Short mmCIF file of C-alpha atoms in Angstrom, two decimals:
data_model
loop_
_atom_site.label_atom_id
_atom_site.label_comp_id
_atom_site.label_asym_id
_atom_site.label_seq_id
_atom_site.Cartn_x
_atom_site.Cartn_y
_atom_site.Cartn_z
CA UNK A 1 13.42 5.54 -5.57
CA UNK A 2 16.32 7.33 -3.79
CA UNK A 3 19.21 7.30 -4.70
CA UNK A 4 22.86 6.72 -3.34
CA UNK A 5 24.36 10.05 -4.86
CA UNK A 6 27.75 9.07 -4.46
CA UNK A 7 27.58 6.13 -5.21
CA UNK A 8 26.11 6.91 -8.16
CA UNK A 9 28.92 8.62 -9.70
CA UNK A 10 31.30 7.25 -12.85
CA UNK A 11 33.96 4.54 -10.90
CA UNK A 12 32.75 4.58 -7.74
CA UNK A 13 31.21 0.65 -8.19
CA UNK A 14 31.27 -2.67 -9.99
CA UNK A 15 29.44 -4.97 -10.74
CA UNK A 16 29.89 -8.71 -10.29
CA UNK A 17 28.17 -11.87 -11.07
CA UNK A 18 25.78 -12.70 -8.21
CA UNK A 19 22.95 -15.83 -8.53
CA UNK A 20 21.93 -14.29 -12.15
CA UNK A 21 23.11 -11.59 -14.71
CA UNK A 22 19.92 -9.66 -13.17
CA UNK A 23 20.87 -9.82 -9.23
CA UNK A 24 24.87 -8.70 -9.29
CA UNK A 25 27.52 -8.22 -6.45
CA UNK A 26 28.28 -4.82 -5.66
CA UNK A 27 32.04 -4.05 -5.35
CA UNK A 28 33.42 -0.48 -3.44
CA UNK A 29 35.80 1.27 -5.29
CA UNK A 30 39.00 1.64 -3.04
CA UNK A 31 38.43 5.13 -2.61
CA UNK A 32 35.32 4.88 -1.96
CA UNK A 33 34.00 6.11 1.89
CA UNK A 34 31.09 3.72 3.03
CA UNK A 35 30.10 2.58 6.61
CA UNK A 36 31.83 -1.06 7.15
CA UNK A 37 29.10 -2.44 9.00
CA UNK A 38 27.17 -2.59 5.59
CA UNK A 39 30.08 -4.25 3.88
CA UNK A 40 30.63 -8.51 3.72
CA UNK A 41 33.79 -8.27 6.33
CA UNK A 42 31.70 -7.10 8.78
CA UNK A 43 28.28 -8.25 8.53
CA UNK A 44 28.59 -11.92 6.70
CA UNK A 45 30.58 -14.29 8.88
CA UNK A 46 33.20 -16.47 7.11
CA UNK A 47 33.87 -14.50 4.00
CA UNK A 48 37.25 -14.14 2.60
CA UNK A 49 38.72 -11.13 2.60
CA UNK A 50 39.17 -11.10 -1.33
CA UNK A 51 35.56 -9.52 -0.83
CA UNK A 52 36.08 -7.14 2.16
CA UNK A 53 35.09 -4.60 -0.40
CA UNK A 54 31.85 -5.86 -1.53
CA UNK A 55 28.11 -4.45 -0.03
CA UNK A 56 27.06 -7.02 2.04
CA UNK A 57 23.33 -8.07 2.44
CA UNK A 58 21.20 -5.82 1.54
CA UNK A 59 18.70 -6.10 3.75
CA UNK A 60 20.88 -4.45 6.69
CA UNK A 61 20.96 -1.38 4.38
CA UNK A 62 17.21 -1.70 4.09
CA UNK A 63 16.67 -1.93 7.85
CA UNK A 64 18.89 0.51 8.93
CA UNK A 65 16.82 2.88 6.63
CA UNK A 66 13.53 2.32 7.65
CA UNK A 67 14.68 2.54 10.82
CA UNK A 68 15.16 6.36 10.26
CA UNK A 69 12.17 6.92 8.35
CA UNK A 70 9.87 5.48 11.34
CA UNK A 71 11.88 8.24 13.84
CA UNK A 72 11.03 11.09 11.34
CA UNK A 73 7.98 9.73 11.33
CA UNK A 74 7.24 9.52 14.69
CA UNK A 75 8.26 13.06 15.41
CA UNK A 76 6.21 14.17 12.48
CA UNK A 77 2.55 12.80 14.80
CA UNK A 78 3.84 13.25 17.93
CA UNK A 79 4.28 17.18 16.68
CA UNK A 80 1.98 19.77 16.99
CA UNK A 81 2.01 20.46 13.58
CA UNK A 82 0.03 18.06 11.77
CA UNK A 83 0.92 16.95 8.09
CA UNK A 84 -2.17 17.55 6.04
CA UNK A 85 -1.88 17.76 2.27
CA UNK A 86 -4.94 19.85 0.71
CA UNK A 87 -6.41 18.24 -2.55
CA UNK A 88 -9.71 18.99 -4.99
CA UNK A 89 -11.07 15.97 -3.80
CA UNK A 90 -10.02 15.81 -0.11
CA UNK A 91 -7.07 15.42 2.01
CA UNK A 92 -4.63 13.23 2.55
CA UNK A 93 -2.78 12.95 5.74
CA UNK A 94 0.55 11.35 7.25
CA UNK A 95 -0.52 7.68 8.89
CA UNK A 96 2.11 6.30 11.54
CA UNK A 97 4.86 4.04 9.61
CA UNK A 98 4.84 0.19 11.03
CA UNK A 99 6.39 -1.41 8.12
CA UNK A 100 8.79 -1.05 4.89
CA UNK A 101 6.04 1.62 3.48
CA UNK A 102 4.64 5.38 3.97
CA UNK A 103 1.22 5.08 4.25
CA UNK A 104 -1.35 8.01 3.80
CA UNK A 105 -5.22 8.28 4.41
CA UNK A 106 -7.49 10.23 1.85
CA UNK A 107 -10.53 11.38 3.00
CA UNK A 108 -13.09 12.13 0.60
CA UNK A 109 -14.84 16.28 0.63
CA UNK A 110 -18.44 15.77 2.04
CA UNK A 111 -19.72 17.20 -1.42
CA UNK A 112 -18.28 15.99 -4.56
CA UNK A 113 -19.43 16.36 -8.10
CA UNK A 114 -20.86 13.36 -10.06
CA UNK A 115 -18.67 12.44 -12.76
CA UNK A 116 -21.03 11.94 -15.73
CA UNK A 117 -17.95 11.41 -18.47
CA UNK A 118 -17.22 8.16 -17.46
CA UNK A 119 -18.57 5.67 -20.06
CA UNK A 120 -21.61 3.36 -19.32
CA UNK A 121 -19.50 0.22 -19.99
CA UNK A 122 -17.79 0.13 -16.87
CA UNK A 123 -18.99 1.86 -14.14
CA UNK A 124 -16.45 3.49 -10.93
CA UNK A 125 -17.53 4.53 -8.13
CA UNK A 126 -15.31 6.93 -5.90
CA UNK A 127 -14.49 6.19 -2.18
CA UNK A 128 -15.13 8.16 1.00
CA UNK A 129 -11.48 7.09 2.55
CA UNK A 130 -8.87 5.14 1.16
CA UNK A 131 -5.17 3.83 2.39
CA UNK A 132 -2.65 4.81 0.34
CA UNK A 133 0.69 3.11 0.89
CA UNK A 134 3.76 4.34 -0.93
CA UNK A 135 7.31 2.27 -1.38
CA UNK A 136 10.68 3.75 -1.08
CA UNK A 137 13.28 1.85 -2.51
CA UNK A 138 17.24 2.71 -2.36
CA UNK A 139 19.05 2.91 -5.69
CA UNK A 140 22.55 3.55 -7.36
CA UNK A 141 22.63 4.06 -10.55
CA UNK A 142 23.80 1.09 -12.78
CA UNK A 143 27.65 1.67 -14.02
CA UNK A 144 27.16 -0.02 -17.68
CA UNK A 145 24.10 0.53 -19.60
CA UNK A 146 26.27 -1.22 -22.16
CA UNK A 147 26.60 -4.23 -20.75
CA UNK A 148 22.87 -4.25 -19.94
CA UNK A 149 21.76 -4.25 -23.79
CA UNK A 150 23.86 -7.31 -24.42
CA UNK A 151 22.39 -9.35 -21.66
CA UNK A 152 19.98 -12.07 -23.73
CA UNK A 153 16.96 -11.49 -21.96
CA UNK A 154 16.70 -7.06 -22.33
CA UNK A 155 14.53 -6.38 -25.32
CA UNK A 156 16.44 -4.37 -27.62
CA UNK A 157 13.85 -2.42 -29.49
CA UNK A 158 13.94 -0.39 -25.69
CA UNK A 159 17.65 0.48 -26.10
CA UNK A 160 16.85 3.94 -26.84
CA UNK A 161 14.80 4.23 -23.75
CA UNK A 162 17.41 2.80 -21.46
CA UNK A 163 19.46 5.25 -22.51
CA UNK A 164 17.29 8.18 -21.58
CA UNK A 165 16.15 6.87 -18.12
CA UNK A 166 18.81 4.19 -17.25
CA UNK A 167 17.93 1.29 -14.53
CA UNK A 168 18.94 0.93 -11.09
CA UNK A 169 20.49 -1.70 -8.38
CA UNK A 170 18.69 -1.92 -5.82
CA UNK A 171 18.61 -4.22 -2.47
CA UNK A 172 16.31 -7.42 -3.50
CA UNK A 173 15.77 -10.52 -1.78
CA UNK A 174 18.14 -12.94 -3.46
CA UNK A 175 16.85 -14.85 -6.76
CA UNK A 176 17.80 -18.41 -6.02
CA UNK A 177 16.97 -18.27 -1.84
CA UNK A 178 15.03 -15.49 -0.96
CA UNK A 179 16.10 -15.36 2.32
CA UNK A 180 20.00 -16.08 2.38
CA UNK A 181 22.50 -13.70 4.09
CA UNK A 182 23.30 -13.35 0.17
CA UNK A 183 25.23 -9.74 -1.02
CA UNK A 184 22.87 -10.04 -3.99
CA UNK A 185 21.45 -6.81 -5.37
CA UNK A 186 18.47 -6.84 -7.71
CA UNK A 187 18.87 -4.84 -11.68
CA UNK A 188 15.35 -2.73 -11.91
CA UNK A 189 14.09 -0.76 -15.22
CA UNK A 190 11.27 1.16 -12.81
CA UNK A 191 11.50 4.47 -14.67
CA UNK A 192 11.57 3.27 -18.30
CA UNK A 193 8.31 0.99 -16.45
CA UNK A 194 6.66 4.74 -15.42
CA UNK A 195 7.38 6.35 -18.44
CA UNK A 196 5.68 3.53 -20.96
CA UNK A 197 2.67 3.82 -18.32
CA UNK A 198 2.56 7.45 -18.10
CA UNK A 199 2.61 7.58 -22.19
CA UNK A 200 -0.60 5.13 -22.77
CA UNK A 201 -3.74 6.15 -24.48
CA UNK A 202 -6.72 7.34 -21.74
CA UNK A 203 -8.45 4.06 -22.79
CA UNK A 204 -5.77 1.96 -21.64
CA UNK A 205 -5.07 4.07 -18.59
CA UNK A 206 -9.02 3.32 -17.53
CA UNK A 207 -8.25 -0.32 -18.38
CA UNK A 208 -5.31 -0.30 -15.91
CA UNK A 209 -6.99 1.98 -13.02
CA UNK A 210 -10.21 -0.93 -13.61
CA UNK A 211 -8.10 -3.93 -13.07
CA UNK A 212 -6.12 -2.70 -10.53
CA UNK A 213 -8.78 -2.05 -8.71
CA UNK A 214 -10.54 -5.60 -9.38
CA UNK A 215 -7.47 -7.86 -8.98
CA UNK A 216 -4.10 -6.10 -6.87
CA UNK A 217 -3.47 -7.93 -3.63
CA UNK A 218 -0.51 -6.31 -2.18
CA UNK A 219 0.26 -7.79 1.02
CA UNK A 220 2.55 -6.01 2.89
CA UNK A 221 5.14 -8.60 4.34
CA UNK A 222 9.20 -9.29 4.39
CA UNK A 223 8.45 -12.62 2.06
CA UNK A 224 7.45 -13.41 -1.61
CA UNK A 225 4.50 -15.23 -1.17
CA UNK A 226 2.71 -15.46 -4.22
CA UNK A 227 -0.56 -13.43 -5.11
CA UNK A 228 -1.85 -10.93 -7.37
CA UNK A 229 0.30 -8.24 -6.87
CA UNK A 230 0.16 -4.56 -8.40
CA UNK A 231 3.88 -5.51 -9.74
CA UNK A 232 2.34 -8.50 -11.07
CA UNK A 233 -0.50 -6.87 -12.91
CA UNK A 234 1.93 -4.01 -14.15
CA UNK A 235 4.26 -6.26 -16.05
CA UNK A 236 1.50 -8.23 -17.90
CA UNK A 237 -0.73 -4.32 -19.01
CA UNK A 238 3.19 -3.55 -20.01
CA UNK A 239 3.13 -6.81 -22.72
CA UNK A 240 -0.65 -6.37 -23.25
CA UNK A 241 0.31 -2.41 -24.34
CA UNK A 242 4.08 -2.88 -25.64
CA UNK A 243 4.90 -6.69 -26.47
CA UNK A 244 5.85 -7.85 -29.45
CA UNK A 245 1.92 -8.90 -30.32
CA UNK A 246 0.69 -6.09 -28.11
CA UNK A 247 -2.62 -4.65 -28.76
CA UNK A 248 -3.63 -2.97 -31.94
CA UNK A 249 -7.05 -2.01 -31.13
CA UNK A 250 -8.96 -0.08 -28.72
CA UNK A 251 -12.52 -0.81 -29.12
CA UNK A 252 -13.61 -2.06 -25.73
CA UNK A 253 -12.71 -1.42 -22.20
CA UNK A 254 -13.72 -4.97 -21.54
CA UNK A 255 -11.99 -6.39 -24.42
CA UNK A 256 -9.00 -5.01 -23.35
CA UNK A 257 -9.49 -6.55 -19.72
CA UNK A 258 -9.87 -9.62 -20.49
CA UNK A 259 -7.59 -9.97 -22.79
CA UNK A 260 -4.97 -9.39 -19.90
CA UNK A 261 -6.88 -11.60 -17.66
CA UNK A 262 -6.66 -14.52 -20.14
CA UNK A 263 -2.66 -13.32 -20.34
CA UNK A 264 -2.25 -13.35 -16.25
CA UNK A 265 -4.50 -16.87 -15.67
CA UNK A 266 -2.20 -18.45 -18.95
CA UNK A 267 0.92 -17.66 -17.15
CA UNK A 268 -0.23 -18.73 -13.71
CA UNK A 269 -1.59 -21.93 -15.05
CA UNK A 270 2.47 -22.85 -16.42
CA UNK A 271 3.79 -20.86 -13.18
CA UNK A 272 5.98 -18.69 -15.45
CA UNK A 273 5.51 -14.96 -16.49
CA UNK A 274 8.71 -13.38 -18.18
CA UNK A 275 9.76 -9.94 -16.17
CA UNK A 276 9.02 -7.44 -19.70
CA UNK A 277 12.47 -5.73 -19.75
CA UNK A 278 14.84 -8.92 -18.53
CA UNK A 279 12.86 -11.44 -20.35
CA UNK A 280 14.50 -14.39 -19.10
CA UNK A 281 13.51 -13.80 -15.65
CA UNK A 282 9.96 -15.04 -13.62
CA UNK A 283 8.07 -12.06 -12.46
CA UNK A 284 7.77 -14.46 -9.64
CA UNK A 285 11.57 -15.55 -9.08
CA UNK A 286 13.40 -18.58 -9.32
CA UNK A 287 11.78 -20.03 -6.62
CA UNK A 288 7.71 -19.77 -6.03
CA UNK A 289 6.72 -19.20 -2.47
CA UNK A 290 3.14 -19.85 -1.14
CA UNK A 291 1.36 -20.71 2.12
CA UNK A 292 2.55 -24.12 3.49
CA UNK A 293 0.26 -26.77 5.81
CA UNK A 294 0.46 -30.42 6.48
CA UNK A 295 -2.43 -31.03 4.38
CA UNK A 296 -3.82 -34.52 4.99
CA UNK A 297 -4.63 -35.43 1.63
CA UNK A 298 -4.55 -39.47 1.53
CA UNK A 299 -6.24 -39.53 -2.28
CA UNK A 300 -3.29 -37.88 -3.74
CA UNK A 301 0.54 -38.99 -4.02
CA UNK A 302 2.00 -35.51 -3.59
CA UNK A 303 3.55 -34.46 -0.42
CA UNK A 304 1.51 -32.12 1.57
CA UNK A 305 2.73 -29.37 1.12
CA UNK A 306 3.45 -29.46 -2.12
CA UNK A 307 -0.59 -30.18 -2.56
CA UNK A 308 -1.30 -26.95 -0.49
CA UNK A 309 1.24 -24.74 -2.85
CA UNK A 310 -0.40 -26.02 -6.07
CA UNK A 311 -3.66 -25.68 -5.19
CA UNK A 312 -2.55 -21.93 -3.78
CA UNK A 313 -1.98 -20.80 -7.08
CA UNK A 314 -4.65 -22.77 -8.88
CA UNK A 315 -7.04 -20.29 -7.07
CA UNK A 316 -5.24 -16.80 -8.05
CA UNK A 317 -5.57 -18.66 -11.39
CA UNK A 318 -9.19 -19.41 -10.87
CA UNK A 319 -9.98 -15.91 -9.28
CA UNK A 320 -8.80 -14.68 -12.84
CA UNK A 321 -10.57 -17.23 -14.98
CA UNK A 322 -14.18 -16.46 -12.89
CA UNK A 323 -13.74 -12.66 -13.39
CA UNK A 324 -12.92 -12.64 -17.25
CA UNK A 325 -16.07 -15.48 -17.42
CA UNK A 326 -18.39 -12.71 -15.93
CA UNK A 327 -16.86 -9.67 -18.03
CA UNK A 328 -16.40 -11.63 -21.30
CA UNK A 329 -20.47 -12.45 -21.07
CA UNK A 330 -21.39 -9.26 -20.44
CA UNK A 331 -22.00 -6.53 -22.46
CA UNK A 332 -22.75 -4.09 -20.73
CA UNK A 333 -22.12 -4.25 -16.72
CA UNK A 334 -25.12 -2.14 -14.85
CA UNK A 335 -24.52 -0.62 -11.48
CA UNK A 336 -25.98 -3.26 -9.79
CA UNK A 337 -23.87 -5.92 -11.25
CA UNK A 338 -20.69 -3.63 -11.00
CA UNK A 339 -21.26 -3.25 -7.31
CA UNK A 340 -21.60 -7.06 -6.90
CA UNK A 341 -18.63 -7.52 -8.85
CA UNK A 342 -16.39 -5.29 -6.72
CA UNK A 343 -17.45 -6.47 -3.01
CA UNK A 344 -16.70 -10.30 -4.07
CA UNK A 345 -13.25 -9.05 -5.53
CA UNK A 346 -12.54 -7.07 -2.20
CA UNK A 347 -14.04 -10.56 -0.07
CA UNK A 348 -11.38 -12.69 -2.16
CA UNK A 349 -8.47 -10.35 -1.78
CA UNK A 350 -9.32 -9.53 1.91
CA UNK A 351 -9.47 -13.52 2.54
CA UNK A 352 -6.20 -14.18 0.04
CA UNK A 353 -4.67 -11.60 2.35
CA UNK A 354 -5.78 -13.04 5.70
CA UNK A 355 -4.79 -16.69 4.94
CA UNK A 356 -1.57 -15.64 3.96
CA UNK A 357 -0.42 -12.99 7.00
CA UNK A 358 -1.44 -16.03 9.20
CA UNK A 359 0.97 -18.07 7.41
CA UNK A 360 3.88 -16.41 6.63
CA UNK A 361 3.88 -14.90 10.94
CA UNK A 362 4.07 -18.27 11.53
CA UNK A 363 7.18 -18.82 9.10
CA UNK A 364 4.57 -21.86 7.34
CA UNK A 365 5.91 -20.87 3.95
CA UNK A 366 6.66 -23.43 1.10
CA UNK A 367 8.93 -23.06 -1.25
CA UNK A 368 8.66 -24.97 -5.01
CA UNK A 369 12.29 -24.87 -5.87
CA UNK A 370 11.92 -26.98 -9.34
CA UNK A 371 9.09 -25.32 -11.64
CA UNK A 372 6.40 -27.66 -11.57
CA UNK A 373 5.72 -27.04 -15.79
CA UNK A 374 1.98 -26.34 -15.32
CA UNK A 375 -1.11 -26.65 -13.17
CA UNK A 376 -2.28 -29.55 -15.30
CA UNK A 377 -1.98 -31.85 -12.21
CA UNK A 378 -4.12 -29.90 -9.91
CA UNK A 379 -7.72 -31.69 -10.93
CA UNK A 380 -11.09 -29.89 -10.23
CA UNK A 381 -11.60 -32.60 -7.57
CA UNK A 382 -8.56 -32.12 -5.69
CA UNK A 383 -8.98 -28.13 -5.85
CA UNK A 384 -12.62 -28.73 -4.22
CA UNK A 385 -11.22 -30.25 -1.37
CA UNK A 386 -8.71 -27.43 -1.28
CA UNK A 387 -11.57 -24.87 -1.23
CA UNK A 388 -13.55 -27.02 1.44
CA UNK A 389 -10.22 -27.12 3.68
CA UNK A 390 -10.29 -23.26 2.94
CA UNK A 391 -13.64 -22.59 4.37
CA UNK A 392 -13.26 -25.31 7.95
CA UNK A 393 -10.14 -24.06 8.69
CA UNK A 394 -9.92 -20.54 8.04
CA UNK A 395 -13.68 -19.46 7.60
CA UNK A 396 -13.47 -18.56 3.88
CA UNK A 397 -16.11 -19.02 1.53
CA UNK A 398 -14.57 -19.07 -2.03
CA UNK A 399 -16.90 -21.76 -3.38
CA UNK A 400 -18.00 -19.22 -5.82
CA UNK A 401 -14.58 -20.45 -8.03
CA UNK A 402 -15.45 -24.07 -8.85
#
């Protein structure tokens, strides 16, 4: 994160009910000296001036910055002086910025040392080159840590650590229409998040690193289309680790795995996962967004598109259910099998990731405004066809989940 140093200061904002207690209105002190163009007068047509001091949409901020960070990026290659950063593995290097991320490429040392203390059950295997993409988010500081332990949904047993590390406001899509000229902000707890990580046990650290590595399916767009993000997977290891019936016992890499596979597939399968420090929230908003097509599906009685969006998230939910099946009966994985096991992981995020750029570049997004309670509607039969449309359409194979 970086943060807005001045306005980060004691009375230089306030905060103001937005669409939820979690995603305020940011009001300007009158003293306060901030380009206009980011404020509502200016950049939101037809609001009254009663909120000429308020931060406008946030996403004009966000813009505006990346914006600069692609310019000092592009004069960073196009110099003669290259960015290389020097590590005991390899290097990693600047890549040119096209989106809302920095992205660096690794590159593996021609020799590197076997590492024969990793344990037999679960087998890694390093990589020759690797992307590395890194967010950069804008913060203030939030004015009332008070207020934030009284909200319902913050668990209080973390009221020490919210004192030590604070949260943050930061610019969010909105949380009842993601993409609304809204002057909604967004309430994070990311450092309290890094600090419970950072402080796990080395077992649960190789459980993380593991299903990261199986599962995470950042896609790197402007929307929230569902999949099975790294944010996703952080906040269910976070209740695996620290929730109320969190685990107790370390015995097994894999028993730790799947037990936060079963957690992941149970909330996908009611569309609901609680956010772990604003507990009344969805990890995956208000409303859920996936893929949309005019799906000619004459058997059922749901509208197309609809059908499309609930059998979208029947497959994360499926992805999750077919990898705990395979870890679950195994007690040992060998190379072999771990090998197999990561190229049809990287084939189903690679095709997740394909369907949905095509999707959301053509604006074909659906949005499920009402939640629909659970998958329970979504029979095998119907997801068959869903797979079937999957592979004539689109050229993906993902039989392997039914």
């Amino acid at each position: 994160m970086l943060t807005l140093a001045k306005l980060s200061v004691p009375d230089k904002i306030s905060l103001h009910p937005g669409c939820s207690v979690w995603y305020p209105h940011i009001k300007l002190q009158p003293e306060v000296d901030f380009p206009s163009q980011y404020k509502v007068n200016v950049r939101l047509d037809g609001e009254q001036s009663k909120d000429k001091d308020f931060l406008g949409n946030p996403r004009f901020v966000v813009l505006d910055f990346w914006k600069e960070i692609k310019k000092e990026m592009a004069s960073l290659n196009n110099s003669s002086v290259k960015f290389i950063l020097p590590h005991t593995k390899g290097s990693i290097s600047f890549e040119p910025c096209e989106s809302k991320k920095l992205e660096f490429f690794y590159i593996q040392k021609s020799t590197l040392p076997e590492n024969t203390s990793i344990q037999s059950e679960v087998k890694i295997f390093p990589v020759e080159s690797l992307k590395i993409g890194v967010d950069l988010m804008l913060a203030m500081d939030h004015p009332s840590l008070e207020s934030v332990v009284e909200l319902p949904g913050f668990p209080k047993r973390f009221k020490d650590l919210l004192f030590k590390h604070g949260c943050h406001v930061v610019p969010k899509s909105c949380h009842i229409n993601h993409m609304a000229r809204t002057k909604c902000w967004f309430v994070t707890f990311s450092r309290m998040e890094r600090e419970l990580i950072s402080n796990m046990n080395e077992h649960h650290k190789k459980c993380y690193k593991i299903l990261k590595s199986l599962i995470s399916c950042d896609i790197n767009m402007s929307r929230k289309c569902m999949n099975l993000s790294s944010c996703t997977l952080k906040t269910a290891f976070l209740f695996h680790v620290y929730g109320e019936n969190g685990c107790l016992s370390s015995e097994t890499v894999s028993g730790c795995v799947c037990d936060v596979l079963d957690y992941m597939s149970s909330n996908l399968y009611h569309t609901k996962m609680p956010c772990f420090f604003a507990r009344d929230m969805n990890t995956w908003g208000n409303i859920l967004e996936t893929p949309w097509f005019q799906w000619k599906v004459s058997e059922s009685s749901l509208d197309s598109g609809y059908a499309f969006a609930i059998c979208w998230i029947k497959l994360m939910y499926a992805f999750l259910n077919h990898l705990n099946k395979i870890i679950s009966e195994k007690k040992k994985i060998s190379e072999e099998d771990s090998k197999a096991l990561l190229k049809r992981c990287d084939y189903f995020k690679a095709a997740v990731g394909n369907v949905m750029k095509y999707f959301v570049e053509q604006s074909l997004v659906f949005q499920i405004e009402e939640n629909p309670g659970s998958l329970g509607g979504c029979t095998e039969e119907f997801f068959s066809n869903f797979i079937q449309y999957l592979r004539n359409t689109y050229n993906v194979d993902l039989f392997f989940l039914l």
